mmCIF file of C-alpha atoms in Angstrom:
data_model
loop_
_atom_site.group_PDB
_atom_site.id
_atom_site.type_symbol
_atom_site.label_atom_id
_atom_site.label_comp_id
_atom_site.label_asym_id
_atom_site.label_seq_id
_atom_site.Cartn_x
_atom_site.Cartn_y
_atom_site.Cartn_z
ATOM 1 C CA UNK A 1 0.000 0.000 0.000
ATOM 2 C CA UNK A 2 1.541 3.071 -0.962
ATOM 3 C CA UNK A 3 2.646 5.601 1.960
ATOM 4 C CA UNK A 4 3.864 9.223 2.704
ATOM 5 C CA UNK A 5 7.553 8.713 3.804
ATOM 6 C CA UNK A 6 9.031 10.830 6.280
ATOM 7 C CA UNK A 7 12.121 10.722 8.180
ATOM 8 C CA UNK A 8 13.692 11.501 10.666
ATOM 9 C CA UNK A 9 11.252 9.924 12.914
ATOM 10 C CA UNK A 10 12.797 11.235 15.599
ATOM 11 C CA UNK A 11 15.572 14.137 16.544
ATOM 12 C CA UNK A 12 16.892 16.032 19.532
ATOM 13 C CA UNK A 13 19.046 19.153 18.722
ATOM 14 C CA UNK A 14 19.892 21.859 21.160
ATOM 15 C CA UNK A 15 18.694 25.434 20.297
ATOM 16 C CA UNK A 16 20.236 27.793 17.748
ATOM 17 C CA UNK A 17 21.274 24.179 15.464
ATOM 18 C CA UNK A 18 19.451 24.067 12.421
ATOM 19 C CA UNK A 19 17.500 20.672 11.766
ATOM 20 C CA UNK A 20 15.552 19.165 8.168
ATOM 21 C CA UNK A 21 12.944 16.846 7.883
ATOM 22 C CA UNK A 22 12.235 15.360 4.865
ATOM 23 C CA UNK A 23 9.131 13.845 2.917
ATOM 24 C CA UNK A 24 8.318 11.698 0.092
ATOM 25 C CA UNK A 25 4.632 11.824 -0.910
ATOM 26 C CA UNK A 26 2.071 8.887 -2.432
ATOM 27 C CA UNK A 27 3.183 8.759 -6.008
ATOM 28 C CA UNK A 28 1.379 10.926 -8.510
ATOM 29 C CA UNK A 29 0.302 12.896 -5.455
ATOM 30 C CA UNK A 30 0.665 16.847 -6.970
ATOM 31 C CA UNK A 31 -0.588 18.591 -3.474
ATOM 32 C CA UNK A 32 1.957 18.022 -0.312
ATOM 33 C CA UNK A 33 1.427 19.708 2.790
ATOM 34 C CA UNK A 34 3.652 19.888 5.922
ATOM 35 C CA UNK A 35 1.581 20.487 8.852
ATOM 36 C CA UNK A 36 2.926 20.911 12.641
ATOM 37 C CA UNK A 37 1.533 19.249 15.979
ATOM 38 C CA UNK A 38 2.015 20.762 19.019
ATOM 39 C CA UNK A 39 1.748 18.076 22.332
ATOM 40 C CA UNK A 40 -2.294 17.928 22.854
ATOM 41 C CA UNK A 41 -2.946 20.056 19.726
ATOM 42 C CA UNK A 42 -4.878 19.770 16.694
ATOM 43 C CA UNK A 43 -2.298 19.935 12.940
ATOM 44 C CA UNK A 44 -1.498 23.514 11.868
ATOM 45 C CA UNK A 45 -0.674 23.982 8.670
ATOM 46 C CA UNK A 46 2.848 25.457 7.585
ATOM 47 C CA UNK A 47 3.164 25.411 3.904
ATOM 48 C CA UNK A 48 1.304 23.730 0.925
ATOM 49 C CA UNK A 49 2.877 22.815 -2.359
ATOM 50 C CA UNK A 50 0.789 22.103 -5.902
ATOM 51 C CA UNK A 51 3.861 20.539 -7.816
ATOM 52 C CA UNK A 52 6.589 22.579 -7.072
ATOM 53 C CA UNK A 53 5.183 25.877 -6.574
ATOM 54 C CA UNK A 54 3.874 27.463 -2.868
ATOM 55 C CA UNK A 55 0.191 27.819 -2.602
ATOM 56 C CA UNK A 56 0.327 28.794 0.995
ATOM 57 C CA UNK A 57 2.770 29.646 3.248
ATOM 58 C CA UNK A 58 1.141 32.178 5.194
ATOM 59 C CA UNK A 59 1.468 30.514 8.298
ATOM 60 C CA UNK A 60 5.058 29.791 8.321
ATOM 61 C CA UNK A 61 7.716 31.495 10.402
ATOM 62 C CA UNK A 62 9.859 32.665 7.262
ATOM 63 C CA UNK A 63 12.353 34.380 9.678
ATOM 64 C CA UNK A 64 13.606 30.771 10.634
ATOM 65 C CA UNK A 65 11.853 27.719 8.391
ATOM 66 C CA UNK A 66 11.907 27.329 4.699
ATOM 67 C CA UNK A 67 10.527 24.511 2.648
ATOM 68 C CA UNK A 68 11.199 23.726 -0.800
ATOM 69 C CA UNK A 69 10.045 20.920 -3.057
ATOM 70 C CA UNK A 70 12.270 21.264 -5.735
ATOM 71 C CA UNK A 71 10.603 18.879 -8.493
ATOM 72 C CA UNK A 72 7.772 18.375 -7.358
ATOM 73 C CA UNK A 73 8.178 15.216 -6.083
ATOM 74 C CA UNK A 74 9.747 15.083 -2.186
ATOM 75 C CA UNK A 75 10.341 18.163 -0.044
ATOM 76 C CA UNK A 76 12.711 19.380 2.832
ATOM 77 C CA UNK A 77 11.396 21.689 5.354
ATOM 78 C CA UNK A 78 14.303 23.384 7.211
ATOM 79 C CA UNK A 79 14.310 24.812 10.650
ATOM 80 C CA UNK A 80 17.649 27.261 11.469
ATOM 81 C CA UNK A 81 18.018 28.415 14.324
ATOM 82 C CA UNK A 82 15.692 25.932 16.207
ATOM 83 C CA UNK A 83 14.358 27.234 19.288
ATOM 84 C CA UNK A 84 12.753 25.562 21.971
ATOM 85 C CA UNK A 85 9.170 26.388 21.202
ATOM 86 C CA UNK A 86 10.052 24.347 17.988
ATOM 87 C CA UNK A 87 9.329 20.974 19.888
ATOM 88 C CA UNK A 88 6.369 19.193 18.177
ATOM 89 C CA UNK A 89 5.513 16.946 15.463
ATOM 90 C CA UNK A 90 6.105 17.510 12.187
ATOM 91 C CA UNK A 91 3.422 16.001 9.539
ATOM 92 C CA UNK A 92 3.832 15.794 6.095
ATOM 93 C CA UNK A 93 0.378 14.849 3.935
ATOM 94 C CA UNK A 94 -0.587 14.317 0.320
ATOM 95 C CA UNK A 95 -3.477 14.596 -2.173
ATOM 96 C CA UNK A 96 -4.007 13.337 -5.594
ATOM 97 C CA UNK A 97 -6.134 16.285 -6.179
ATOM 98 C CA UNK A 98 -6.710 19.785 -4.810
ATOM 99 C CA UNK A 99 -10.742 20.343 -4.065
ATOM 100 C CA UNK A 100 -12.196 17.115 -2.682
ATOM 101 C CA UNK A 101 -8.813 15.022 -2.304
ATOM 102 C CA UNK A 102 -9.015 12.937 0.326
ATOM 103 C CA UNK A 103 -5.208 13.361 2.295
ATOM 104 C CA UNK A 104 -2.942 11.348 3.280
ATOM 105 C CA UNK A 105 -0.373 11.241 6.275
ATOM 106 C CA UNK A 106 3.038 10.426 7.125
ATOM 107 C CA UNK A 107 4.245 9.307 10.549
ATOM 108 C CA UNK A 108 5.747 12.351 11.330
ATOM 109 C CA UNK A 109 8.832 13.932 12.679
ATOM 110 C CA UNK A 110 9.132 14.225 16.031
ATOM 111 C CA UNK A 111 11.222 17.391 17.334
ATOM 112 C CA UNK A 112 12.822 18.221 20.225
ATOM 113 C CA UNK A 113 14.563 21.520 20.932
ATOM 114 C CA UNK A 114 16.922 21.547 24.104
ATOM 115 C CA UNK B 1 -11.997 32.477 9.976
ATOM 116 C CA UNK B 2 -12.880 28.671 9.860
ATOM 117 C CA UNK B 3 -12.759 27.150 12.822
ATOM 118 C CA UNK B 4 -13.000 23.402 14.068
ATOM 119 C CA UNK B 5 -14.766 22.496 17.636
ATOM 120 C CA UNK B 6 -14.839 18.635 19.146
ATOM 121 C CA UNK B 7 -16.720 17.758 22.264
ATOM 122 C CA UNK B 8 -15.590 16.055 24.504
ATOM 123 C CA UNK B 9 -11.980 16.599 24.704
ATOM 124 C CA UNK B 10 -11.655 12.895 26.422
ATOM 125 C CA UNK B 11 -13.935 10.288 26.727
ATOM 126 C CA UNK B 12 -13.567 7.071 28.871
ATOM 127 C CA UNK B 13 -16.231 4.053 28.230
ATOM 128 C CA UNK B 14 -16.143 0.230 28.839
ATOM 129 C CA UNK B 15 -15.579 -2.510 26.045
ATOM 130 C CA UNK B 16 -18.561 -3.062 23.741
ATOM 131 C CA UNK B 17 -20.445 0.556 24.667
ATOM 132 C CA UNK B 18 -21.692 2.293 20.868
ATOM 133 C CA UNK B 19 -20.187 6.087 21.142
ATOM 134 C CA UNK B 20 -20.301 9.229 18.744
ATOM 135 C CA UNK B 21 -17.646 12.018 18.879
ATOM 136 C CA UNK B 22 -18.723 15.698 17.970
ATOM 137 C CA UNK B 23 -17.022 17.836 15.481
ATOM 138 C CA UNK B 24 -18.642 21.283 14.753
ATOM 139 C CA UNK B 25 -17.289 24.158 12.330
ATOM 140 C CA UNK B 26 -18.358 27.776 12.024
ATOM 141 C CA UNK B 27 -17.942 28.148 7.913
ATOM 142 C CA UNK B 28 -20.574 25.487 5.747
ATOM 143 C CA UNK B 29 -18.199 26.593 2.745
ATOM 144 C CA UNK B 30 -16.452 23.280 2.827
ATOM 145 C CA UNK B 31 -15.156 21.050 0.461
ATOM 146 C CA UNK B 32 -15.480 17.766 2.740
ATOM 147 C CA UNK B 33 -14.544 16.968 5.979
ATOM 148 C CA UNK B 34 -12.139 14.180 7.050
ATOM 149 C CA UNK B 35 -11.899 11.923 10.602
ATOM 150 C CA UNK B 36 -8.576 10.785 11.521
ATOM 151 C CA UNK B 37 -7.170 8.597 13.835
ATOM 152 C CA UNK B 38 -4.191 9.151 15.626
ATOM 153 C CA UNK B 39 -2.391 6.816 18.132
ATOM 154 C CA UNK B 40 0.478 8.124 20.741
ATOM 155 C CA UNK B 41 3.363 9.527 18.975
ATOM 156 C CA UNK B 42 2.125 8.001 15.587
ATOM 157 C CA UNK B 43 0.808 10.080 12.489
ATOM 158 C CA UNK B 44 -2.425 10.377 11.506
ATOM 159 C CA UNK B 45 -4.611 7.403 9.740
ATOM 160 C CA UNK B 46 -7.421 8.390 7.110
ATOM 161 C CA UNK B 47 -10.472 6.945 8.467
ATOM 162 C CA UNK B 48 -13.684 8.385 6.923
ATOM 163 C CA UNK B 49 -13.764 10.910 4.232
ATOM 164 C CA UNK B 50 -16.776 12.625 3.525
ATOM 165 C CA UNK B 51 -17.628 14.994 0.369
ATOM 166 C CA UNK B 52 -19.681 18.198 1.237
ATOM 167 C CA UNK B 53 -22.772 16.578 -1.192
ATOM 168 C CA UNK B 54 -22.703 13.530 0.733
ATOM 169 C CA UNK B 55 -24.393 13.076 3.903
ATOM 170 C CA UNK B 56 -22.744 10.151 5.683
ATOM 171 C CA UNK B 57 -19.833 7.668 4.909
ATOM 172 C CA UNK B 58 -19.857 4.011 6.686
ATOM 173 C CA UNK B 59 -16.380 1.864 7.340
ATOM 174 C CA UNK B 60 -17.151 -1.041 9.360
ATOM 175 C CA UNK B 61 -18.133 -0.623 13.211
ATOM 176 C CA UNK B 62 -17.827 3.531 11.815
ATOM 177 C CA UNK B 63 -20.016 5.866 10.552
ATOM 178 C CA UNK B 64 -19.898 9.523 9.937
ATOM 179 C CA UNK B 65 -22.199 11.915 9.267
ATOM 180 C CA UNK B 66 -22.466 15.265 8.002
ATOM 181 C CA UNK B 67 -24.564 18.199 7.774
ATOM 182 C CA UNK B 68 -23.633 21.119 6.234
ATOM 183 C CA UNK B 69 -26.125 23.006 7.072
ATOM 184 C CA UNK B 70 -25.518 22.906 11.007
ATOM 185 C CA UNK B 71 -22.039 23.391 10.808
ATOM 186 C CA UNK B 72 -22.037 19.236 12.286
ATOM 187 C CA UNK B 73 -20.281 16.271 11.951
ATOM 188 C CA UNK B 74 -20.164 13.289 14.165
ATOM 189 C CA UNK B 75 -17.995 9.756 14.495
ATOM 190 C CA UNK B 76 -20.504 7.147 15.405
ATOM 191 C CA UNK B 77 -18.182 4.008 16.379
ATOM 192 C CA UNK B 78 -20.040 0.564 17.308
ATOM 193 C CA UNK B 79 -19.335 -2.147 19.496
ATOM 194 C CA UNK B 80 -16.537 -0.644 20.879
ATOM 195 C CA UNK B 81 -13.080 -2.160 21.967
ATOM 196 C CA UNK B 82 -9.681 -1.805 23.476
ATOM 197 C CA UNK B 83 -7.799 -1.719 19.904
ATOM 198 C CA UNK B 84 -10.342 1.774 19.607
ATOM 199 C CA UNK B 85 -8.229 3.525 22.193
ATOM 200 C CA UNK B 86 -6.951 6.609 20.472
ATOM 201 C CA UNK B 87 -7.567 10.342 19.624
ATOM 202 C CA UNK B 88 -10.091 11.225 16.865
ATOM 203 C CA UNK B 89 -9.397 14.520 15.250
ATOM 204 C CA UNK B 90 -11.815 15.782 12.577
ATOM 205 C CA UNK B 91 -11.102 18.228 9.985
ATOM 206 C CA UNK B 92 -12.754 20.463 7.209
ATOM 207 C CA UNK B 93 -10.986 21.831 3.943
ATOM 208 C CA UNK B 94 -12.142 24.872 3.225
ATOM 209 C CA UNK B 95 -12.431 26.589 0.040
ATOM 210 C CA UNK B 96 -8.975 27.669 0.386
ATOM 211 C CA UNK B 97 -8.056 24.239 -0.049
ATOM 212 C CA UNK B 98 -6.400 24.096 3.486
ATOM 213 C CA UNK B 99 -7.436 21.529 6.046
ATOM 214 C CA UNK B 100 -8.539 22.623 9.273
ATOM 215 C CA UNK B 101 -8.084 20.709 12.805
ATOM 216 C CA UNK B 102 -10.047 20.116 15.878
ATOM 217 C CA UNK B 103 -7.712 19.678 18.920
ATOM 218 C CA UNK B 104 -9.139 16.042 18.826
ATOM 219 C CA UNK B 105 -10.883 13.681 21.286
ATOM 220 C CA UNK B 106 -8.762 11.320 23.476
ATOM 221 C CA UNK B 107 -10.983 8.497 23.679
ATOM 222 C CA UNK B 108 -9.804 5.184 26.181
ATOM 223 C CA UNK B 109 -11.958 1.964 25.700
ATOM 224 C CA UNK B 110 -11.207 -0.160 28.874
ATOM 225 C CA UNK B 111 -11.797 -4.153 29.323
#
């Protein structure tokens, strides 16, 4: 069954390091999102790509994280510096189709900032 | 500004009990609306997907419904059991094509 891969599934860094995650959507899937998870929290999202272009990044902290998805197929979000409110998970999800697609999750990145 | 309510926060109930999780949202402009399961530390698992023309989806011991019209969705889950133990988060995609998150319900099924 096809799956979102993500890794790392886990990392501990200490503040002001700079961390990636990376993520490797269903096949064919043009949409990605990366999403973050605060402990106890609902997903909020951070960026969305349609191929390689940003649809939305309104909602992500441009002074430290950056995201790219350079061919449209996988994507790196970076974090530099990380700081300790940067602890949570990070989710990266996929749909066939913008509109109606049903989306798809990874297991996430889990983050922790000492 | 879409926003995503689910009552209760945490529920507790013995094996075998039929329960239904509330999800409410403040904007009916929706695409569909999507129930998710996540376990501890774990992402999140599709579990019932359902289209804004539709009124109710059925996977096994689950069923969803929705009405637009209320601003309503709920998780009906039957015959419940240990393996259930979770958090159910629901979430609408808007007509900005972003999905939106309740803060989820932590539900414990217990022998």
């Amino acid at each position: 069954e096809a799956e979102v891969a993500q890794s790392p599934r886990y990392k501990i860094t200490e503040k002001s390091q700079a961390v990636a995650f990376w993520c490797d959507p269903i096949s064919g899937h043009a949409t990605l999102y990366w999403y973050r998870q605060i402990l106890g929290q609902g997903p909020e999202l951070l960026v969305q790509f349609q191929d390689e272009s940003v649809v939305d990044d309104s909602q992500l902290p441009k002074d430290r994280f950056s995201a790219e998805r350079l061919k449209g197929v996988d994507s790196t979000l970076k974090i530099q510096p990380a700081e300790l409110g940067d602890s949570a998970m990070y989710l990266c999800a996929s749909t066939l189709s913008r509109g109606s697609g049903e989306l798809f999750f990874g297991e996430g990145s889990r983050l922790t900032v000492l | 500004k879409q926003e995503v309510t689910q009552i209760p926060a945490a529920l507790s109930v013995p094996e075998g009990e039929n329960l239904v999780l509330n999800c409410s949202f403040t904007d009916s402009a929706i695409y569909n609306l999507q129930w998710f399961r996540q376990d501890p530390g774990k992402g999140l698992t599709s579990l019932l997907l359902i289209q804004s023309s539709q009124r109710e989806q059925t996977s096994g011991r689950l069923n969803a419904s929705l009405d637009k019209s209320s601003g309503r969705s709920t998780l009906y889950i039957a015959a419940s059991q240990p393996g259930d133990s979770a958090t159910y988060l629901c979430a609408v995609k808007a007509n900005t094509d972003k999905l939106i998150f309740g803060t989820g319900t932590r539900l414990q099924v217990f022998p």
